[in-house]
Short mmCIF file of C-alpha atoms in Angstrom, two decimals:
data_model
loop_
_atom_site.label_atom_id
_atom_site.label_comp_id
_atom_site.label_asym_id
_atom_site.label_seq_id
_atom_site.Cartn_x
_atom_site.Cartn_y
_atom_site.Cartn_z
CA MET A 1 53.67 2.65 46.97
CA THR A 2 56.58 2.72 49.39
CA GLN A 3 56.38 -0.04 51.97
CA THR A 4 57.22 0.40 55.63
CA LEU A 5 60.24 -1.34 57.11
CA LYS A 6 57.97 -3.77 58.93
CA GLU A 7 56.14 -4.64 55.71
CA ILE A 8 59.45 -5.19 53.93
CA TRP A 9 60.72 -7.43 56.73
CA THR A 10 57.46 -9.40 56.79
CA HIS A 11 57.69 -10.12 53.07
CA LEU A 12 61.35 -11.15 53.26
CA HIS A 13 60.75 -13.28 56.34
CA HIS A 14 57.90 -15.23 54.77
CA ASN A 15 59.64 -15.64 51.39
CA ALA A 16 63.03 -16.92 52.50
CA GLU A 17 65.36 -18.53 49.97
CA ILE A 18 68.45 -20.62 50.64
CA SER A 19 72.00 -19.90 49.47
CA TRP A 20 72.48 -19.47 45.71
CA GLU A 21 68.72 -19.62 45.13
CA GLU A 22 67.84 -16.06 46.19
CA TYR A 23 66.52 -14.94 42.79
CA ASN A 24 63.06 -13.87 43.96
CA THR A 25 64.65 -12.07 46.91
CA THR A 26 66.94 -10.22 44.52
CA GLN A 27 64.02 -9.24 42.29
CA TYR A 28 62.01 -8.00 45.27
CA ILE A 29 64.88 -5.81 46.48
CA VAL A 30 65.43 -4.33 43.03
CA GLU A 31 61.69 -3.62 42.68
CA GLN A 32 61.69 -1.86 46.05
CA LEU A 33 64.59 0.45 45.15
CA LYS A 34 64.38 1.13 41.42
CA SER A 35 61.57 3.67 41.88
CA TYR A 36 64.16 5.97 43.52
CA ASN A 37 66.04 6.10 40.19
CA PRO A 38 69.44 5.05 41.52
CA GLN A 39 72.53 5.78 39.41
CA LYS A 40 73.23 2.05 39.00
CA ILE A 41 71.39 -1.26 39.34
CA GLN A 42 73.52 -4.32 38.70
CA THR A 43 72.34 -7.93 38.76
CA PHE A 44 74.15 -10.99 37.46
CA ASP A 45 73.42 -13.60 34.80
CA ASP A 46 75.09 -16.45 36.68
CA MET A 47 74.08 -15.82 40.32
CA PRO A 48 71.58 -14.01 42.52
CA GLY A 49 72.43 -10.77 44.32
CA ALA A 50 72.42 -7.11 43.37
CA VAL A 51 74.55 -3.98 43.59
CA ILE A 52 72.72 -0.64 43.63
CA GLU A 53 74.41 2.75 43.77
CA ILE A 54 73.42 6.33 44.50
CA GLY A 55 75.60 9.41 44.30
CA SER A 56 78.82 9.71 42.32
CA GLY A 57 82.54 10.17 42.71
CA LYS A 58 84.79 9.52 45.68
CA PRO A 59 84.79 8.31 48.35
CA VAL A 60 82.95 5.08 47.59
CA VAL A 61 81.21 3.79 50.73
CA GLY A 62 79.66 0.35 50.68
CA ILE A 63 77.03 -1.20 52.90
CA ARG A 64 76.39 -4.93 52.68
CA ALA A 65 73.40 -7.11 53.49
CA ASP A 66 73.47 -10.91 53.27
CA ILE A 67 70.28 -12.21 51.67
CA ASP A 68 70.19 -16.00 52.08
CA ALA A 69 68.31 -18.17 54.57
CA LEU A 70 69.03 -21.49 56.23
CA TRP A 71 67.33 -24.80 55.41
CA GLN A 72 66.04 -26.39 58.61
CA GLU A 73 63.10 -28.07 60.28
CA VAL A 74 60.54 -25.60 61.62
CA ASN A 75 57.50 -27.00 63.42
CA GLY A 76 58.09 -30.39 61.83
CA GLN A 77 58.51 -29.07 58.29
CA GLU A 78 61.77 -28.68 56.34
CA GLN A 79 61.93 -25.19 54.87
CA ALA A 80 64.02 -22.09 54.20
CA ASN A 81 64.13 -20.07 57.40
CA HIS A 82 65.65 -16.70 58.31
CA SER A 83 66.82 -17.80 61.75
CA CYS A 84 70.10 -16.14 60.78
CA GLY A 85 68.58 -12.64 60.85
CA HIS A 86 69.37 -11.86 57.21
CA ASP A 87 65.79 -10.70 56.66
CA ALA A 88 66.49 -7.98 59.23
CA HIS A 89 69.82 -7.12 57.59
CA MET A 90 68.17 -6.65 54.18
CA THR A 91 65.43 -4.54 55.76
CA THR A 92 68.04 -2.38 57.49
CA VAL A 93 70.01 -1.73 54.31
CA ILE A 94 66.83 -0.97 52.34
CA GLY A 95 65.93 1.51 55.09
CA VAL A 96 69.33 3.18 54.80
CA PHE A 97 68.87 3.41 51.02
CA GLN A 98 65.47 5.06 51.42
CA LYS A 99 66.94 7.72 53.72
CA LEU A 100 70.07 8.42 51.69
CA ALA A 101 68.28 8.44 48.33
CA GLU A 102 66.64 11.68 49.38
CA THR A 103 69.97 13.27 50.38
CA ASP A 104 72.61 15.20 48.42
CA LEU A 105 75.68 12.98 48.60
CA ASN A 106 79.32 14.00 48.23
CA GLY A 107 80.44 10.61 47.00
CA THR A 108 79.05 7.21 46.06
CA VAL A 109 77.12 4.83 48.30
CA ARG A 110 77.11 1.23 47.08
CA PHE A 111 74.43 -1.10 48.44
CA ILE A 112 75.60 -4.71 48.20
CA PHE A 113 72.93 -7.40 48.51
CA GLN A 114 75.06 -10.53 48.74
CA PRO A 115 73.97 -14.15 48.35
CA ALA A 116 75.22 -17.27 50.10
CA GLU A 117 76.75 -15.96 53.31
CA GLU A 118 75.70 -19.18 55.03
CA LYS A 119 77.74 -21.17 52.52
CA GLY A 120 80.77 -19.00 53.25
CA ASN A 121 81.46 -18.21 49.61
CA GLY A 122 79.01 -15.45 48.66
CA ALA A 123 81.38 -12.62 49.55
CA LEU A 124 84.14 -14.22 47.50
CA ALA A 125 81.80 -14.37 44.50
CA MET A 126 80.99 -10.68 44.87
CA VAL A 127 84.69 -9.84 45.14
CA ASP A 128 85.26 -11.77 41.92
CA LYS A 129 82.60 -9.58 40.30
CA GLY A 130 84.71 -6.51 41.15
CA VAL A 131 82.24 -5.17 43.70
CA ALA A 132 84.97 -4.23 46.20
CA ASP A 133 87.72 -3.11 43.82
CA ASP A 134 87.20 0.64 44.30
CA LEU A 135 85.56 0.64 47.73
CA ASP A 136 87.06 2.99 50.31
CA TYR A 137 84.85 1.92 53.23
CA LEU A 138 82.47 -0.98 53.84
CA PHE A 139 79.92 -1.37 56.62
CA GLY A 140 77.96 -4.46 57.56
CA MET A 141 75.65 -5.42 60.39
CA HIS A 142 74.43 -8.45 62.32
CA LEU A 143 71.76 -9.08 64.93
CA ARG A 144 73.30 -10.27 68.18
CA PRO A 145 71.84 -12.80 70.65
CA VAL A 146 70.89 -11.85 74.19
CA GLN A 147 74.07 -13.51 75.42
CA GLU A 148 76.10 -10.74 73.76
CA LEU A 149 74.03 -7.54 73.76
CA ASN A 150 70.85 -6.33 75.41
CA SER A 151 68.04 -4.92 73.34
CA GLY A 152 68.75 -1.37 72.19
CA GLU A 153 72.53 -1.72 72.60
CA PHE A 154 74.89 -1.28 69.65
CA ALA A 155 78.59 -1.95 69.20
CA PRO A 156 80.82 -0.61 66.39
CA ALA A 157 82.59 -3.90 65.63
CA ILE A 158 81.96 -7.63 65.83
CA LYS A 159 85.18 -9.54 66.29
CA HIS A 160 84.16 -12.76 64.60
CA GLY A 161 86.24 -15.86 64.89
CA SER A 162 87.29 -18.19 62.11
CA ALA A 163 85.01 -20.99 60.93
CA LYS A 164 85.78 -23.98 58.75
CA PHE A 165 83.45 -26.70 57.51
CA ILE A 166 85.04 -30.01 56.57
CA LYS A 167 83.28 -32.81 54.69
CA GLY A 168 84.62 -36.33 55.14
CA THR A 169 84.06 -39.80 53.74
CA ILE A 170 85.04 -43.08 55.41
CA LYS A 171 85.61 -45.71 52.72
CA SER A 172 85.56 -49.43 53.42
CA ALA A 173 83.42 -52.42 52.48
CA ASP A 174 80.11 -53.50 54.01
CA THR A 175 80.14 -56.75 56.01
CA HIS A 176 77.57 -59.15 57.45
CA GLY A 177 76.31 -58.30 60.92
CA ALA A 178 77.26 -61.79 62.09
CA ARG A 179 80.88 -61.40 60.95
CA PRO A 180 82.17 -58.04 62.24
CA HIS A 181 85.77 -59.31 62.15
CA LEU A 182 85.73 -59.26 58.34
CA GLY A 183 85.41 -55.50 57.99
CA VAL A 184 85.52 -52.07 59.59
CA ASN A 185 82.40 -50.43 61.00
CA ALA A 186 82.34 -46.88 59.61
CA ILE A 187 80.11 -45.75 62.49
CA GLU A 188 82.75 -46.84 64.97
CA VAL A 189 85.42 -45.02 62.98
CA ALA A 190 83.30 -41.86 63.08
CA SER A 191 82.99 -42.35 66.84
CA ASP A 192 86.78 -42.60 67.05
CA ILE A 193 87.08 -39.29 65.19
CA ILE A 194 84.75 -37.65 67.70
CA HIS A 195 86.70 -39.17 70.60
CA HIS A 196 90.03 -37.87 69.32
CA MET A 197 88.64 -34.38 68.63
CA ARG A 198 87.24 -34.20 72.16
CA HIS A 199 90.68 -35.03 73.51
CA THR A 200 92.56 -32.47 71.44
CA HIS A 201 94.35 -30.03 73.72
CA VAL A 202 95.30 -26.57 72.47
CA ASP A 203 95.63 -23.19 74.18
CA PRO A 204 92.52 -22.91 76.41
CA MET A 205 92.85 -19.12 76.53
CA ILE A 206 91.82 -18.88 72.87
CA PRO A 207 88.15 -19.79 72.30
CA HIS A 208 87.73 -22.76 69.99
CA SER A 209 85.59 -25.80 69.31
CA MET A 210 85.65 -28.97 67.18
CA LYS A 211 82.54 -31.07 66.66
CA MET A 212 80.94 -33.44 64.19
CA THR A 213 77.68 -31.94 62.94
CA GLU A 214 76.62 -34.51 60.34
CA LEU A 215 76.89 -38.30 60.06
CA HIS A 216 75.26 -40.63 57.53
CA ALA A 217 75.95 -44.36 57.54
CA GLY A 218 74.01 -47.56 57.01
CA GLY A 219 70.87 -48.26 55.05
CA LYS A 220 67.58 -50.12 55.29
CA ASN A 221 69.10 -53.46 56.30
CA THR A 222 70.11 -53.53 59.94
CA ASN A 223 72.09 -56.76 59.52
CA ILE A 224 74.73 -54.99 57.42
CA ILE A 225 77.71 -53.34 59.08
CA PRO A 226 78.29 -50.17 57.04
CA GLY A 227 81.76 -49.73 55.67
CA LYS A 228 81.06 -46.28 54.30
CA ALA A 229 80.01 -43.09 56.05
CA HIS A 230 79.75 -39.42 55.22
CA PHE A 231 80.36 -36.84 57.94
CA ALA A 232 80.88 -33.12 58.46
CA ILE A 233 82.99 -31.29 61.01
CA ASP A 234 82.46 -27.71 62.20
CA LEU A 235 85.61 -25.96 63.44
CA ARG A 236 85.62 -22.61 65.25
CA ALA A 237 88.56 -20.57 66.47
CA GLN A 238 88.95 -16.98 67.61
CA THR A 239 92.19 -16.54 65.68
CA ASN A 240 93.39 -17.67 62.28
CA GLU A 241 96.45 -19.23 63.92
CA MET A 242 94.28 -21.39 66.18
CA MET A 243 92.21 -22.46 63.17
CA ASP A 244 95.39 -23.68 61.50
CA GLN A 245 96.14 -25.83 64.56
CA LEU A 246 92.66 -27.33 64.64
CA SER A 247 92.69 -28.05 60.92
CA GLN A 248 96.04 -29.81 61.18
CA GLN A 249 94.75 -31.88 64.08
CA VAL A 250 91.70 -33.07 62.12
CA GLU A 251 94.00 -34.08 59.28
CA ARG A 252 96.28 -35.98 61.68
CA ILE A 253 93.30 -37.77 63.26
CA ALA A 254 92.04 -38.87 59.85
CA GLU A 255 95.49 -40.06 58.76
CA HIS A 256 96.01 -41.98 62.01
CA LEU A 257 92.63 -43.75 61.92
CA ALA A 258 92.92 -44.55 58.23
CA SER A 259 96.27 -46.18 58.88
CA TYR A 260 95.09 -47.96 62.05
CA HIS A 261 92.00 -49.46 60.37
CA ASP A 262 93.63 -49.88 56.94
CA ILE A 263 90.87 -47.88 55.23
CA LYS A 264 90.54 -44.58 53.40
CA ILE A 265 89.30 -41.37 55.00
CA ASP A 266 88.95 -38.46 52.57
CA LEU A 267 88.58 -34.86 53.77
CA GLU A 268 87.44 -31.81 51.83
CA THR A 269 87.05 -28.24 53.06
CA GLY A 270 83.58 -27.02 52.14
CA ALA A 271 84.01 -23.42 53.28
CA HIS A 272 86.44 -21.42 55.36
CA MET A 273 85.69 -18.06 56.93
CA ALA A 274 88.67 -16.22 58.35
CA ALA A 275 88.71 -14.44 61.68
CA ALA A 276 87.97 -10.73 61.55
CA VAL A 277 90.67 -8.11 61.22
CA TYR A 278 88.96 -4.75 61.70
CA ASN A 279 89.94 -1.29 60.58
CA GLU A 280 90.22 1.19 63.44
CA GLU A 281 89.14 4.17 61.32
CA ALA A 282 85.94 2.47 60.13
CA THR A 283 85.20 1.30 63.68
CA ALA A 284 85.66 4.85 65.00
CA LEU A 285 83.29 6.20 62.34
CA LEU A 286 80.63 3.65 63.27
CA ALA A 287 81.11 4.43 66.96
CA GLU A 288 80.56 8.09 66.11
CA GLY A 289 77.37 7.14 64.28
CA ILE A 290 76.07 5.34 67.37
CA GLN A 291 77.06 8.32 69.51
CA THR A 292 75.18 10.68 67.19
CA ILE A 293 71.90 8.76 67.36
CA ASP A 294 71.93 7.47 70.96
CA PRO A 295 75.03 7.88 73.14
CA ASP A 296 73.55 5.71 75.90
CA SER A 297 73.24 2.73 73.56
CA LYS A 298 76.92 2.53 72.60
CA ARG A 299 78.91 -0.46 73.83
CA ASN A 300 82.45 -1.63 73.21
CA PRO A 301 83.24 -3.93 70.25
CA ILE A 302 82.14 -7.47 71.01
CA THR A 303 83.95 -10.76 70.53
CA THR A 304 82.09 -13.82 69.28
CA THR A 305 83.12 -17.28 68.10
CA GLY A 306 80.61 -17.03 65.26
CA GLY A 307 81.89 -16.44 61.75
CA ASP A 308 80.87 -14.34 58.76
CA ASP A 309 82.15 -14.25 55.18
CA PHE A 310 81.96 -10.42 55.33
CA HIS A 311 85.65 -10.47 56.22
CA PHE A 312 86.65 -11.78 52.80
CA TYR A 313 86.04 -8.31 51.40
CA THR A 314 88.93 -6.95 53.42
CA LEU A 315 91.10 -10.05 53.18
CA LYS A 316 90.87 -10.02 49.39
CA ARG A 317 90.92 -6.21 49.09
CA PRO A 318 93.08 -4.94 52.00
CA ASN A 319 92.55 -1.32 50.92
CA VAL A 320 88.90 -1.50 52.06
CA LYS A 321 88.29 -0.08 55.54
CA ALA A 322 85.51 -2.15 57.08
CA THR A 323 83.58 -2.97 60.22
CA MET A 324 80.18 -4.37 61.26
CA LEU A 325 77.44 -2.94 63.47
CA ALA A 326 76.38 -5.26 66.30
CA ILE A 327 72.64 -4.88 66.92
CA GLY A 328 71.21 -5.81 70.33
CA CYS A 329 67.57 -6.83 69.83
CA ASP A 330 66.49 -9.43 72.44
CA LEU A 331 67.39 -12.20 69.99
CA ALA A 332 66.53 -15.58 71.56
CA PRO A 333 66.97 -18.51 71.99
CA GLY A 334 69.89 -17.94 69.65
CA LEU A 335 71.07 -17.51 66.08
CA HIS A 336 70.21 -20.47 63.81
CA HIS A 337 67.61 -21.75 66.27
CA PRO A 338 64.49 -22.60 64.21
CA ASP A 339 62.31 -20.60 66.59
CA MET A 340 64.56 -17.53 66.75
CA THR A 341 62.79 -14.25 67.47
CA PHE A 342 64.01 -10.69 67.96
CA ASN A 343 62.68 -7.25 68.83
CA PHE A 344 62.03 -5.44 65.54
CA ASP A 345 62.15 -2.06 67.30
CA ALA A 346 65.95 -2.21 67.06
CA ILE A 347 65.87 -2.06 63.25
CA PRO A 348 64.76 1.59 62.73
CA LYS A 349 67.49 2.73 65.11
CA ALA A 350 70.05 0.59 63.29
CA VAL A 351 68.94 2.31 60.07
CA ASP A 352 69.48 5.72 61.68
CA ILE A 353 72.93 4.74 63.01
CA LEU A 354 74.18 3.42 59.68
CA THR A 355 72.70 6.39 57.81
CA ALA A 356 74.49 8.81 60.15
CA THR A 357 77.71 6.81 59.85
CA ILE A 358 77.68 6.87 56.05
CA LYS A 359 76.98 10.63 56.00
CA GLN A 360 79.89 11.21 58.38
CA THR A 361 82.13 8.96 56.31
CA LEU A 362 81.31 10.85 53.12
CA ALA A 363 81.95 14.14 54.89
CA GLN A 364 85.32 12.88 56.15
CA GLY A 365 86.23 11.80 52.65
CA ASP A 366 85.37 15.31 51.50
CA ASP A 367 87.73 16.82 54.05
CA ALA A 368 90.60 14.44 53.34
#
């Protein structure tokens, strides 16, 4: 029995799985779509995720949904949670599949259900699997918070910024609480890192931020000064050039403090998402799709400091023409907030917009 979009979303929302563990999610998606007898269903032995195709020949138009959830505390309990909106993205792409599966297609539509967007390396894994090698166009989508779009508004591009996540370790020896002069307090070194980042001055006209988002030091004995600490830094920049500046500054800060305190500070980049570079043709096609469904809902492309690994598809395969649909849906208090909510009524319209866009894209490919 075919489920409604709301039933699909409800199941996905209540059965969230974190990055690289989305095996049940993958199985559920495949079960939902295999009854339509698609031309291709591809899953992987070494990772979750699925690629499902309908139609045949050129052009090849892709549509991508990220399928992972975040791990965070919700009402006092640590759990996987779709405060990222990926449950809505999966629901939207499944809805597009259901509509297009009943249509005669002049080309191939590839539905990409990608794991680990929140880790920043899921798209790269899919590229390595060859998913984007022969793509002509690729469309994505993302729910937008109330600060960016009102409910029922849609934009044909999301100009994401760059994001980089750096893991660090401060390495020194523990000392007795009564003899602080014999060692280096790793907590104080971490505080120095924060101080220097807050006093980093770069072009204020380009949105950016640097902040420590994780710090672990010390143990069960409060009379020990910890010499070792683990920390994480979240960098954001609207341009790739600004991200290079921020990254170099973090490296300089670590080198300076390591030398000053005569200790070791090791840095490792956990993930790096590049700033978006959008294709004008794909953006125009998506704008036309919005115009076709509801002209009054169309807004200009939006700029956000958030990041998305979607852009690795085009960075690694520059021949792919790509853009993302921005979905206004009363999302509040904000993305990644444990209590995030949104207006589900925006999802059926997003399905209609993306369906119309893909049909128009296939028709254009036919004319070319």
